Amino acid sequence: MTGKIVLLTGAGISAESGLGTFRDKDGLWTQYDLNDVATPEGFHRNPDLVLSFYNARRKNAAQASPNAAHFALAKLAQEHPAEVVIVTQNVDSLHERAGSTNVLHMHGHLAGALCHACQTRWDAPEIMTKSDACPSCGAKSTRPDIVWFGEIPYYMDEIWEHLATADLFVAIGTSGEVYPAADFVQIAAQAGAHTVEINLEPSARVSDFAETCFGPASEVVPNWVTSELER
Ligand code: OAD
């Protein structure tokens, strides 16, 4: 029996829910310069642009529904006899809406607002504006609770601990282009975990995985979960 399972998910798992990925053809980073919309410097230069970018993404994410891959991972966590942890780079809530509870949003969450001045967090309004004041310090520097390039991802201490104690590490729908997530496969493997990549096509880190499985997440993930639960 497989013991503890650590799953790393990326934009590819939500692609079939209608949410765009970043680096595929027509991906978000082909339409926007990430330096403009996903860095503290970009927010400082043009907060309206950044807020409208994330307002649009929050609206899209609220209208999207979890797909078969999100539901299969929730089923895995319910039925697997050992711990299952989802570490996601995604800022949507589709894992939770499919029933998953043990989810670490390492790149933050569209549903959250953050005061850039005092770091207070609260629930994001549907439309965030430059004149929204922090409920704690009153500063008008409300931003989405999203980890931008140049900032430190959330939950890193917990994540290193999970990787060090994983028996199986599976990356799903991620290009392996963004660090530190791209290094998780090596860390888990060095700690003794079996490693599996599930993706539409080989990622930048494919050679680091012991096993691979290619195809759309909504088909491949449920099949993989069924075989894992029968193991
Ligand atoms: P990417 O857009 O870099 O990669 C998405 C991956 O999903 C690619 O390897 C695709 O081949 C794969 N894919 C696309 N459709 C799929 C499908 N239907 N089934 C399975 N796989 C599919 O997205 P991430 O790796 O998540 O960070 O990007 C990592 C981080 O870069 C994001 O969290 C975001 C971005 O900049 C921040 O904004 C801080």
PDB file of C-alpha atoms and ligand atoms in Angstrom:
ATOM      1  CA  MET A   1       0.000   0.000   0.000  1.00  0.00           C
ATOM      2  CA  THR A   2       1.170   3.531  -0.811  1.00  0.00           C
ATOM      3  CA  GLY A   3       1.556   5.692   2.290  1.00  0.00           C
ATOM      4  CA  LYS A   4       1.427   9.467   2.322  1.00  0.00           C
ATOM      5  CA  ILE A   5       0.641  11.147  -1.018  1.00  0.00           C
ATOM      6  CA  VAL A   6       1.648  14.722  -1.865  1.00  0.00           C
ATOM      7  CA  LEU A   7       0.008  16.181  -4.982  1.00  0.00           C
ATOM      8  CA  LEU A   8       1.301  19.329  -6.667  1.00  0.00           C
ATOM      9  CA  THR A   9      -1.281  20.875  -8.988  1.00  0.00           C
ATOM     10  CA  GLY A  10      -0.987  23.654 -11.567  1.00  0.00           C
ATOM     11  CA  ALA A  11      -3.113  25.515 -14.082  1.00  0.00           C
ATOM     12  CA  GLY A  12      -3.495  22.405 -16.310  1.00  0.00           C
ATOM     13  CA  ILE A  13      -5.876  20.750 -13.832  1.00  0.00           C
ATOM     14  CA  SER A  14      -8.294  23.698 -14.150  1.00  0.00           C
ATOM     15  CA  ALA A  15      -7.890  24.112 -17.935  1.00  0.00           C
ATOM     16  CA  GLU A  16     -10.895  21.917 -18.750  1.00  0.00           C
ATOM     17  CA  SER A  17     -12.969  23.941 -16.276  1.00  0.00           C
ATOM     18  CA  GLY A  18     -12.477  26.845 -18.679  1.00  0.00           C
ATOM     19  CA  LEU A  19      -9.716  28.642 -16.759  1.00  0.00           C
ATOM     20  CA  GLY A  20      -6.755  29.570 -18.930  1.00  0.00           C
ATOM     21  CA  THR A  21      -3.246  28.330 -18.262  1.00  0.00           C
ATOM     22  CA  PHE A  22      -0.236  30.674 -18.309  1.00  0.00           C
ATOM     23  CA  ARG A  23       2.273  29.327 -20.783  1.00  0.00           C
ATOM     24  CA  ASP A  24       0.252  27.341 -23.321  1.00  0.00           C
ATOM     25  CA  LYS A  25      -0.645  28.826 -26.713  1.00  0.00           C
ATOM     26  CA  ASP A  26      -3.148  31.635 -25.884  1.00  0.00           C
ATOM     27  CA  GLY A  27      -2.094  31.366 -22.205  1.00  0.00           C
ATOM     28  CA  LEU A  28      -2.350  34.389 -19.895  1.00  0.00           C
ATOM     29  CA  TRP A  29       1.374  35.185 -20.181  1.00  0.00           C
ATOM     30  CA  THR A  30       1.043  35.415 -23.978  1.00  0.00           C
ATOM     31  CA  GLN A  31      -1.632  38.123 -23.497  1.00  0.00           C
ATOM     32  CA  TYR A  32      -0.163  40.040 -20.535  1.00  0.00           C
ATOM     33  CA  ASP A  33       3.359  40.891 -19.455  1.00  0.00           C
ATOM     34  CA  LEU A  34       3.727  39.198 -16.076  1.00  0.00           C
ATOM     35  CA  ASN A  35       5.969  42.093 -14.958  1.00  0.00           C
ATOM     36  CA  ASP A  36       2.955  44.397 -15.322  1.00  0.00           C
ATOM     37  CA  VAL A  37       0.331  42.297 -13.541  1.00  0.00           C
ATOM     38  CA  ALA A  38       2.141  39.812 -11.289  1.00  0.00           C
ATOM     39  CA  THR A  39       4.880  41.766  -9.486  1.00  0.00           C
ATOM     40  CA  PRO A  40       4.857  44.275  -6.583  1.00  0.00           C
ATOM     41  CA  GLU A  41       6.566  46.766  -8.958  1.00  0.00           C
ATOM     42  CA  GLY A  42       3.756  46.390 -11.507  1.00  0.00           C
ATOM     43  CA  PHE A  43       1.161  47.014  -8.759  1.00  0.00           C
ATOM     44  CA  HIS A  44       3.054  50.128  -7.658  1.00  0.00           C
ATOM     45  CA  ARG A  45       3.225  51.443 -11.271  1.00  0.00           C
ATOM     46  CA  ASN A  46      -0.370  50.736 -12.258  1.00  0.00           C
ATOM     47  CA  PRO A  47      -2.697  49.399  -9.519  1.00  0.00           C
ATOM     48  CA  ASP A  48      -5.787  49.806 -11.737  1.00  0.00           C
ATOM     49  CA  LEU A  49      -4.378  47.440 -14.347  1.00  0.00           C
ATOM     50  CA  VAL A  50      -3.405  44.836 -11.731  1.00  0.00           C
ATOM     51  CA  LEU A  51      -6.741  45.029  -9.899  1.00  0.00           C
ATOM     52  CA  SER A  52      -8.745  44.751 -13.112  1.00  0.00           C
ATOM     53  CA  PHE A  53      -6.635  41.740 -14.213  1.00  0.00           C
ATOM     54  CA  TYR A  54      -7.419  39.906 -10.954  1.00  0.00           C
ATOM     55  CA  ASN A  55     -11.059  41.106 -10.855  1.00  0.00           C
ATOM     56  CA  ALA A  56     -11.537  39.423 -14.248  1.00  0.00           C
ATOM     57  CA  ARG A  57      -9.817  36.254 -13.053  1.00  0.00           C
ATOM     58  CA  ARG A  58     -11.916  36.211  -9.848  1.00  0.00           C
ATOM     59  CA  LYS A  59     -15.084  36.479 -11.953  1.00  0.00           C
ATOM     60  CA  ASN A  60     -13.966  33.669 -14.294  1.00  0.00           C
ATOM     61  CA  ALA A  61     -13.004  31.442 -11.374  1.00  0.00           C
ATOM     62  CA  ALA A  62     -16.369  32.028  -9.644  1.00  0.00           C
ATOM     63  CA  GLN A  63     -18.204  31.003 -12.835  1.00  0.00           C
ATOM     64  CA  ALA A  64     -16.101  27.860 -13.391  1.00  0.00           C
ATOM     65  CA  SER A  65     -16.978  24.423 -12.023  1.00  0.00           C
ATOM     66  CA  PRO A  66     -14.620  21.706 -10.817  1.00  0.00           C
ATOM     67  CA  ASN A  67     -13.941  18.999 -13.410  1.00  0.00           C
ATOM     68  CA  ALA A  68     -13.495  15.231 -13.084  1.00  0.00           C
ATOM     69  CA  ALA A  69      -9.833  15.645 -12.086  1.00  0.00           C
ATOM     70  CA  HIS A  70     -10.659  17.856  -9.075  1.00  0.00           C
ATOM     71  CA  PHE A  71     -13.396  15.416  -7.989  1.00  0.00           C
ATOM     72  CA  ALA A  72     -11.093  12.404  -8.393  1.00  0.00           C
ATOM     73  CA  LEU A  73      -8.467  13.948  -6.091  1.00  0.00           C
ATOM     74  CA  ALA A  74     -11.131  14.649  -3.446  1.00  0.00           C
ATOM     75  CA  LYS A  75     -12.215  10.993  -3.689  1.00  0.00           C
ATOM     76  CA  LEU A  76      -8.591   9.876  -3.368  1.00  0.00           C
ATOM     77  CA  ALA A  77      -8.227  11.845  -0.118  1.00  0.00           C
ATOM     78  CA  GLN A  78     -11.474  10.388   1.258  1.00  0.00           C
ATOM     79  CA  GLU A  79     -10.656   6.776   0.416  1.00  0.00           C
ATOM     80  CA  HIS A  80      -6.879   6.513   0.703  1.00  0.00           C
ATOM     81  CA  PRO A  81      -5.950   5.108   4.113  1.00  0.00           C
ATOM     82  CA  ALA A  82      -2.984   7.485   4.636  1.00  0.00           C
ATOM     83  CA  GLU A  83      -2.614  11.263   4.404  1.00  0.00           C
ATOM     84  CA  VAL A  84      -3.205  13.038   1.074  1.00  0.00           C
ATOM     85  CA  VAL A  85      -2.045  16.662   0.766  1.00  0.00           C
ATOM     86  CA  ILE A  86      -2.750  18.943  -2.191  1.00  0.00           C
ATOM     87  CA  VAL A  87      -0.182  21.692  -2.706  1.00  0.00           C
ATOM     88  CA  THR A  88      -1.615  23.916  -5.406  1.00  0.00           C
ATOM     89  CA  GLN A  89      -0.132  26.758  -7.406  1.00  0.00           C
ATOM     90  CA  ASN A  90      -3.678  27.617  -8.478  1.00  0.00           C
ATOM     91  CA  VAL A  91      -5.508  30.609  -7.049  1.00  0.00           C
ATOM     92  CA  ASP A  92      -9.019  29.299  -7.832  1.00  0.00           C
ATOM     93  CA  SER A  93     -11.136  27.332  -5.299  1.00  0.00           C
ATOM     94  CA  LEU A  94     -11.944  24.356  -7.520  1.00  0.00           C
ATOM     95  CA  HIS A  95     -10.211  21.767  -5.299  1.00  0.00           C
ATOM     96  CA  GLU A  96     -12.249  22.923  -2.285  1.00  0.00           C
ATOM     97  CA  ARG A  97     -15.445  23.109  -4.328  1.00  0.00           C
ATOM     98  CA  ALA A  98     -14.866  19.487  -5.397  1.00  0.00           C
ATOM     99  CA  GLY A  99     -14.649  18.478  -1.728  1.00  0.00           C
ATOM    100  CA  SER A 100     -10.905  18.546  -0.970  1.00  0.00           C
ATOM    101  CA  THR A 101      -9.998  19.917   2.455  1.00  0.00           C
ATOM    102  CA  ASN A 102      -6.246  19.420   2.867  1.00  0.00           C
ATOM    103  CA  VAL A 103      -5.204  22.089   0.332  1.00  0.00           C
ATOM    104  CA  LEU A 104      -2.258  24.492   0.603  1.00  0.00           C
ATOM    105  CA  HIS A 105      -2.493  27.474  -1.760  1.00  0.00           C
ATOM    106  CA  MET A 106       1.198  28.263  -2.107  1.00  0.00           C
ATOM    107  CA  HIS A 107       0.566  31.139  -4.567  1.00  0.00           C
ATOM    108  CA  GLY A 108      -2.349  32.628  -2.603  1.00  0.00           C
ATOM    109  CA  HIS A 109      -6.019  32.828  -3.418  1.00  0.00           C
ATOM    110  CA  LEU A 110      -8.316  35.021  -5.531  1.00  0.00           C
ATOM    111  CA  ALA A 111     -10.887  34.905  -2.733  1.00  0.00           C
ATOM    112  CA  GLY A 112      -8.569  36.819  -0.413  1.00  0.00           C
ATOM    113  CA  ALA A 113      -7.696  40.500  -0.026  1.00  0.00           C
ATOM    114  CA  LEU A 114      -4.412  41.653   1.510  1.00  0.00           C
ATOM    115  CA  CYS A 115      -3.337  45.046   2.811  1.00  0.00           C
ATOM    116  CA  HIS A 116      -0.043  45.874   1.122  1.00  0.00           C
ATOM    117  CA  ALA A 117       0.725  48.232   4.049  1.00  0.00           C
ATOM    118  CA  CYS A 118       0.030  46.147   7.190  1.00  0.00           C
ATOM    119  CA  GLN A 119      -0.482  42.588   5.785  1.00  0.00           C
ATOM    120  CA  THR A 120      -4.018  42.207   7.215  1.00  0.00           C
ATOM    121  CA  ARG A 121      -6.114  39.675   5.253  1.00  0.00           C
ATOM    122  CA  TRP A 122      -9.884  39.598   4.651  1.00  0.00           C
ATOM    123  CA  ASP A 123     -12.386  38.169   2.139  1.00  0.00           C
ATOM    124  CA  ALA A 124     -11.998  39.781  -1.282  1.00  0.00           C
ATOM    125  CA  PRO A 125     -14.966  41.707  -2.679  1.00  0.00           C
ATOM    126  CA  GLU A 126     -16.097  40.689  -6.166  1.00  0.00           C
ATOM    127  CA  ILE A 127     -14.583  43.885  -7.557  1.00  0.00           C
ATOM    128  CA  MET A 128     -11.505  45.242  -5.810  1.00  0.00           C
ATOM    129  CA  THR A 129     -10.700  48.927  -6.330  1.00  0.00           C
ATOM    130  CA  LYS A 130      -7.868  51.287  -5.485  1.00  0.00           C
ATOM    131  CA  SER A 131     -10.072  53.139  -3.000  1.00  0.00           C
ATOM    132  CA  ASP A 132     -10.853  50.027  -0.882  1.00  0.00           C
ATOM    133  CA  ALA A 133      -9.515  50.706   2.614  1.00  0.00           C
ATOM    134  CA  CYS A 134      -7.909  48.109   4.880  1.00  0.00           C
ATOM    135  CA  PRO A 135     -10.377  47.187   7.684  1.00  0.00           C
ATOM    136  CA  SER A 136      -7.481  47.228  10.147  1.00  0.00           C
ATOM    137  CA  CYS A 137      -5.153  50.169   9.360  1.00  0.00           C
ATOM    138  CA  GLY A 138      -7.323  52.104   6.893  1.00  0.00           C
ATOM    139  CA  ALA A 139      -4.581  52.278   4.215  1.00  0.00           C
ATOM    140  CA  LYS A 140      -5.843  52.387   0.635  1.00  0.00           C
ATOM    141  CA  SER A 141      -3.426  49.766  -0.633  1.00  0.00           C
ATOM    142  CA  THR A 142      -5.703  46.750  -0.958  1.00  0.00           C
ATOM    143  CA  ARG A 143      -4.343  44.042  -3.237  1.00  0.00           C
ATOM    144  CA  PRO A 144      -5.329  40.474  -4.083  1.00  0.00           C
ATOM    145  CA  ASP A 145      -3.874  37.881  -1.700  1.00  0.00           C
ATOM    146  CA  ILE A 146      -1.779  36.436  -4.515  1.00  0.00           C
ATOM    147  CA  VAL A 147       1.944  35.663  -4.337  1.00  0.00           C
ATOM    148  CA  TRP A 148       3.641  37.671  -7.060  1.00  0.00           C
ATOM    149  CA  PHE A 149       7.007  37.102  -8.708  1.00  0.00           C
ATOM    150  CA  GLY A 150       9.750  38.175  -6.312  1.00  0.00           C
ATOM    151  CA  GLU A 151       7.623  37.265  -3.250  1.00  0.00           C
ATOM    152  CA  ILE A 152       7.935  34.187  -1.061  1.00  0.00           C
ATOM    153  CA  PRO A 153       5.265  31.515  -1.586  1.00  0.00           C
ATOM    154  CA  TYR A 154       3.037  30.626   1.370  1.00  0.00           C
ATOM    155  CA  TYR A 155       3.251  27.538   3.617  1.00  0.00           C
ATOM    156  CA  MET A 156       6.833  26.722   2.600  1.00  0.00           C
ATOM    157  CA  ASP A 157       7.840  25.224   5.977  1.00  0.00           C
ATOM    158  CA  GLU A 158       4.830  22.916   5.900  1.00  0.00           C
ATOM    159  CA  ILE A 159       5.453  22.032   2.265  1.00  0.00           C
ATOM    160  CA  TRP A 160       9.128  21.073   2.849  1.00  0.00           C
ATOM    161  CA  GLU A 161       7.956  18.863   5.734  1.00  0.00           C
ATOM    162  CA  HIS A 162       5.331  17.177   3.552  1.00  0.00           C
ATOM    163  CA  LEU A 163       7.866  16.562   0.760  1.00  0.00           C
ATOM    164  CA  ALA A 164      10.338  15.073   3.229  1.00  0.00           C
ATOM    165  CA  THR A 165       7.725  12.592   4.481  1.00  0.00           C
ATOM    166  CA  ALA A 166       5.943  11.730   1.198  1.00  0.00           C
ATOM    167  CA  ASP A 167       5.846   8.165  -0.087  1.00  0.00           C
ATOM    168  CA  LEU A 168       4.383   9.279  -3.414  1.00  0.00           C
ATOM    169  CA  PHE A 169       4.705  12.693  -5.098  1.00  0.00           C
ATOM    170  CA  VAL A 170       2.500  13.464  -8.116  1.00  0.00           C
ATOM    171  CA  ALA A 171       2.666  16.674 -10.172  1.00  0.00           C
ATOM    172  CA  ILE A 172      -0.484  17.375 -12.197  1.00  0.00           C
ATOM    173  CA  GLY A 173      -0.950  20.022 -14.911  1.00  0.00           C
ATOM    174  CA  THR A 174       2.120  22.116 -14.222  1.00  0.00           C
ATOM    175  CA  SER A 175       4.817  23.190 -16.675  1.00  0.00           C
ATOM    176  CA  GLY A 176       7.697  22.955 -14.177  1.00  0.00           C
ATOM    177  CA  GLU A 177       8.818  26.450 -15.142  1.00  0.00           C
ATOM    178  CA  VAL A 178       8.254  28.238 -11.811  1.00  0.00           C
ATOM    179  CA  TYR A 179      10.333  27.817  -8.660  1.00  0.00           C
ATOM    180  CA  PRO A 180      10.296  26.656  -5.940  1.00  0.00           C
ATOM    181  CA  ALA A 181       7.467  24.312  -7.088  1.00  0.00           C
ATOM    182  CA  ALA A 182       9.562  23.053 -10.014  1.00  0.00           C
ATOM    183  CA  ASP A 183      12.105  21.623  -7.537  1.00  0.00           C
ATOM    184  CA  PHE A 184       9.591  19.676  -5.448  1.00  0.00           C
ATOM    185  CA  VAL A 185       9.983  16.518  -7.547  1.00  0.00           C
ATOM    186  CA  GLN A 186      13.716  16.326  -6.820  1.00  0.00           C
ATOM    187  CA  ILE A 187      13.253  17.025  -3.129  1.00  0.00           C
ATOM    188  CA  ALA A 188      10.566  14.371  -2.782  1.00  0.00           C
ATOM    189  CA  ALA A 189      12.639  11.855  -4.781  1.00  0.00           C
ATOM    190  CA  GLN A 190      15.731  12.516  -2.659  1.00  0.00           C
ATOM    191  CA  ALA A 191      13.605  11.871   0.437  1.00  0.00           C
ATOM    192  CA  GLY A 192      12.607   8.485  -1.014  1.00  0.00           C
ATOM    193  CA  ALA A 193       9.224   9.164  -2.669  1.00  0.00           C
ATOM    194  CA  HIS A 194       8.105   7.548  -5.905  1.00  0.00           C
ATOM    195  CA  THR A 195       7.367  10.365  -8.391  1.00  0.00           C
ATOM    196  CA  VAL A 196       4.734  10.634 -11.121  1.00  0.00           C
ATOM    197  CA  GLU A 197       4.080  13.387 -13.667  1.00  0.00           C
ATOM    198  CA  ILE A 198       0.540  13.733 -15.059  1.00  0.00           C
ATOM    199  CA  ASN A 199       0.319  16.393 -17.755  1.00  0.00           C
ATOM    200  CA  LEU A 200      -0.974  17.052 -21.242  1.00  0.00           C
ATOM    201  CA  GLU A 201       2.587  16.809 -22.529  1.00  0.00           C
ATOM    202  CA  PRO A 202       6.062  16.362 -21.030  1.00  0.00           C
ATOM    203  CA  SER A 203       6.924  19.292 -18.735  1.00  0.00           C
ATOM    204  CA  ALA A 204      10.293  21.039 -18.391  1.00  0.00           C
ATOM    205  CA  ARG A 205      11.078  18.649 -15.499  1.00  0.00           C
ATOM    206  CA  VAL A 206       9.862  15.396 -17.065  1.00  0.00           C
ATOM    207  CA  SER A 207      13.245  13.671 -16.773  1.00  0.00           C
ATOM    208  CA  ASP A 208      13.126  14.036 -12.970  1.00  0.00           C
ATOM    209  CA  PHE A 209      10.028  11.829 -12.658  1.00  0.00           C
ATOM    210  CA  ALA A 210      10.141   8.043 -12.262  1.00  0.00           C
ATOM    211  CA  GLU A 211       6.787   7.576 -14.018  1.00  0.00           C
ATOM    212  CA  THR A 212       4.767   9.689 -16.472  1.00  0.00           C
ATOM    213  CA  CYS A 213       1.223   9.738 -17.738  1.00  0.00           C
ATOM    214  CA  PHE A 214       0.171  12.097 -20.542  1.00  0.00           C
ATOM    215  CA  GLY A 215      -3.289  13.301 -21.584  1.00  0.00           C
ATOM    216  CA  PRO A 216      -6.055  15.661 -20.461  1.00  0.00           C
ATOM    217  CA  ALA A 217      -6.347  15.827 -16.673  1.00  0.00           C
ATOM    218  CA  SER A 218     -10.105  15.131 -16.681  1.00  0.00           C
ATOM    219  CA  GLU A 219      -9.399  11.705 -18.210  1.00  0.00           C
ATOM    220  CA  VAL A 220      -5.984  10.750 -16.901  1.00  0.00           C
ATOM    221  CA  VAL A 221      -6.412  11.799 -13.250  1.00  0.00           C
ATOM    222  CA  PRO A 222      -9.626   9.770 -12.566  1.00  0.00           C
ATOM    223  CA  ASN A 223      -8.008   6.693 -14.174  1.00  0.00           C
ATOM    224  CA  TRP A 224      -4.856   7.150 -12.117  1.00  0.00           C
ATOM    225  CA  VAL A 225      -6.884   7.594  -8.900  1.00  0.00           C
ATOM    226  CA  THR A 226      -8.853   4.397  -9.606  1.00  0.00           C
ATOM    227  CA  SER A 227      -5.650   2.415 -10.085  1.00  0.00           C
ATOM    228  CA  GLU A 228      -4.039   3.995  -7.012  1.00  0.00           C
ATOM    229  CA  LEU A 229      -7.036   3.093  -4.820  1.00  0.00           C
ATOM    230  CA  GLU A 230      -6.984  -0.491  -6.134  1.00  0.00           C
ATOM    231  CA  ARG A 231      -3.260  -0.905  -5.475  1.00  0.00           C
TER     232      ARG A 231
HETATM  233  P1  OAD B   1       1.546  26.757 -16.861  1.00  0.00           P
HETATM  234  O1  OAD B   1       0.634  27.517 -17.747  1.00  0.00           O
HETATM  235  O2  OAD B   1       2.970  27.173 -16.816  1.00  0.00           O
HETATM  236  O3  OAD B   1       1.528  25.224 -17.260  1.00  0.00           O
HETATM  237  C1  OAD B   1       0.321  24.526 -17.423  1.00  0.00           C
HETATM  238  C2  OAD B   1       0.641  23.085 -17.758  1.00  0.00           C
HETATM  239  O4  OAD B   1      -0.589  22.389 -17.844  1.00  0.00           O
HETATM  240  C3  OAD B   1       1.374  22.891 -19.088  1.00  0.00           C
HETATM  241  O5  OAD B   1       2.462  22.013 -18.915  1.00  0.00           O
HETATM  242  C4  OAD B   1       0.298  22.263 -20.008  1.00  0.00           C
HETATM  243  O6  OAD B   1       0.848  21.329 -20.920  1.00  0.00           O
HETATM  244  C5  OAD B   1      -0.580  21.554 -18.978  1.00  0.00           C
HETATM  245  N1  OAD B   1      -1.975  21.390 -19.420  1.00  0.00           N
HETATM  246  C6  OAD B   1      -2.732  22.228 -20.198  1.00  0.00           C
HETATM  247  N2  OAD B   1      -3.974  21.737 -20.354  1.00  0.00           N
HETATM  248  C7  OAD B   1      -4.013  20.561 -19.651  1.00  0.00           C
HETATM  249  C8  OAD B   1      -5.016  19.576 -19.437  1.00  0.00           C
HETATM  250  N3  OAD B   1      -6.241  19.684 -19.948  1.00  0.00           N
HETATM  251  N4  OAD B   1      -4.692  18.496 -18.668  1.00  0.00           N
HETATM  252  C9  OAD B   1      -3.440  18.360 -18.137  1.00  0.00           C
HETATM  253  N5  OAD B   1      -2.456  19.261 -18.318  1.00  0.00           N
HETATM  254  C10 OAD B   1      -2.738  20.355 -19.061  1.00  0.00           C
HETATM  255  O7  OAD B   1       0.896  26.755 -15.397  1.00  0.00           O
HETATM  256  P2  OAD B   1       1.582  26.432 -13.986  1.00  0.00           P
HETATM  257  O8  OAD B   1       2.611  25.390 -14.119  1.00  0.00           O
HETATM  258  O9  OAD B   1       0.481  26.229 -13.023  1.00  0.00           O
HETATM  259  O10 OAD B   1       2.174  31.902 -10.734  1.00  0.00           O
HETATM  260  O11 OAD B   1       2.266  27.821 -13.680  1.00  0.00           O
HETATM  261  C11 OAD B   1       2.948  27.985 -12.466  1.00  0.00           C
HETATM  262  C12 OAD B   1       2.814  29.395 -12.002  1.00  0.00           C
HETATM  263  O12 OAD B   1       3.207  30.291 -13.058  1.00  0.00           O
HETATM  264  C13 OAD B   1       1.396  29.861 -11.702  1.00  0.00           C
HETATM  265  O13 OAD B   1       0.974  29.499 -10.394  1.00  0.00           O
HETATM  266  C14 OAD B   1       1.462  31.334 -11.851  1.00  0.00           C
HETATM  267  C15 OAD B   1       2.264  31.394 -13.134  1.00  0.00           C
HETATM  268  O14 OAD B   1       3.000  32.530 -13.357  1.00  0.00           O
HETATM  269  C16 OAD B   1       1.924  33.172 -10.349  1.00  0.00           C
HETATM  270  O15 OAD B   1       1.112  33.894 -10.897  1.00  0.00           O
HETATM  271  C17 OAD B   1       2.743  33.609  -9.171  1.00  0.00           C
END
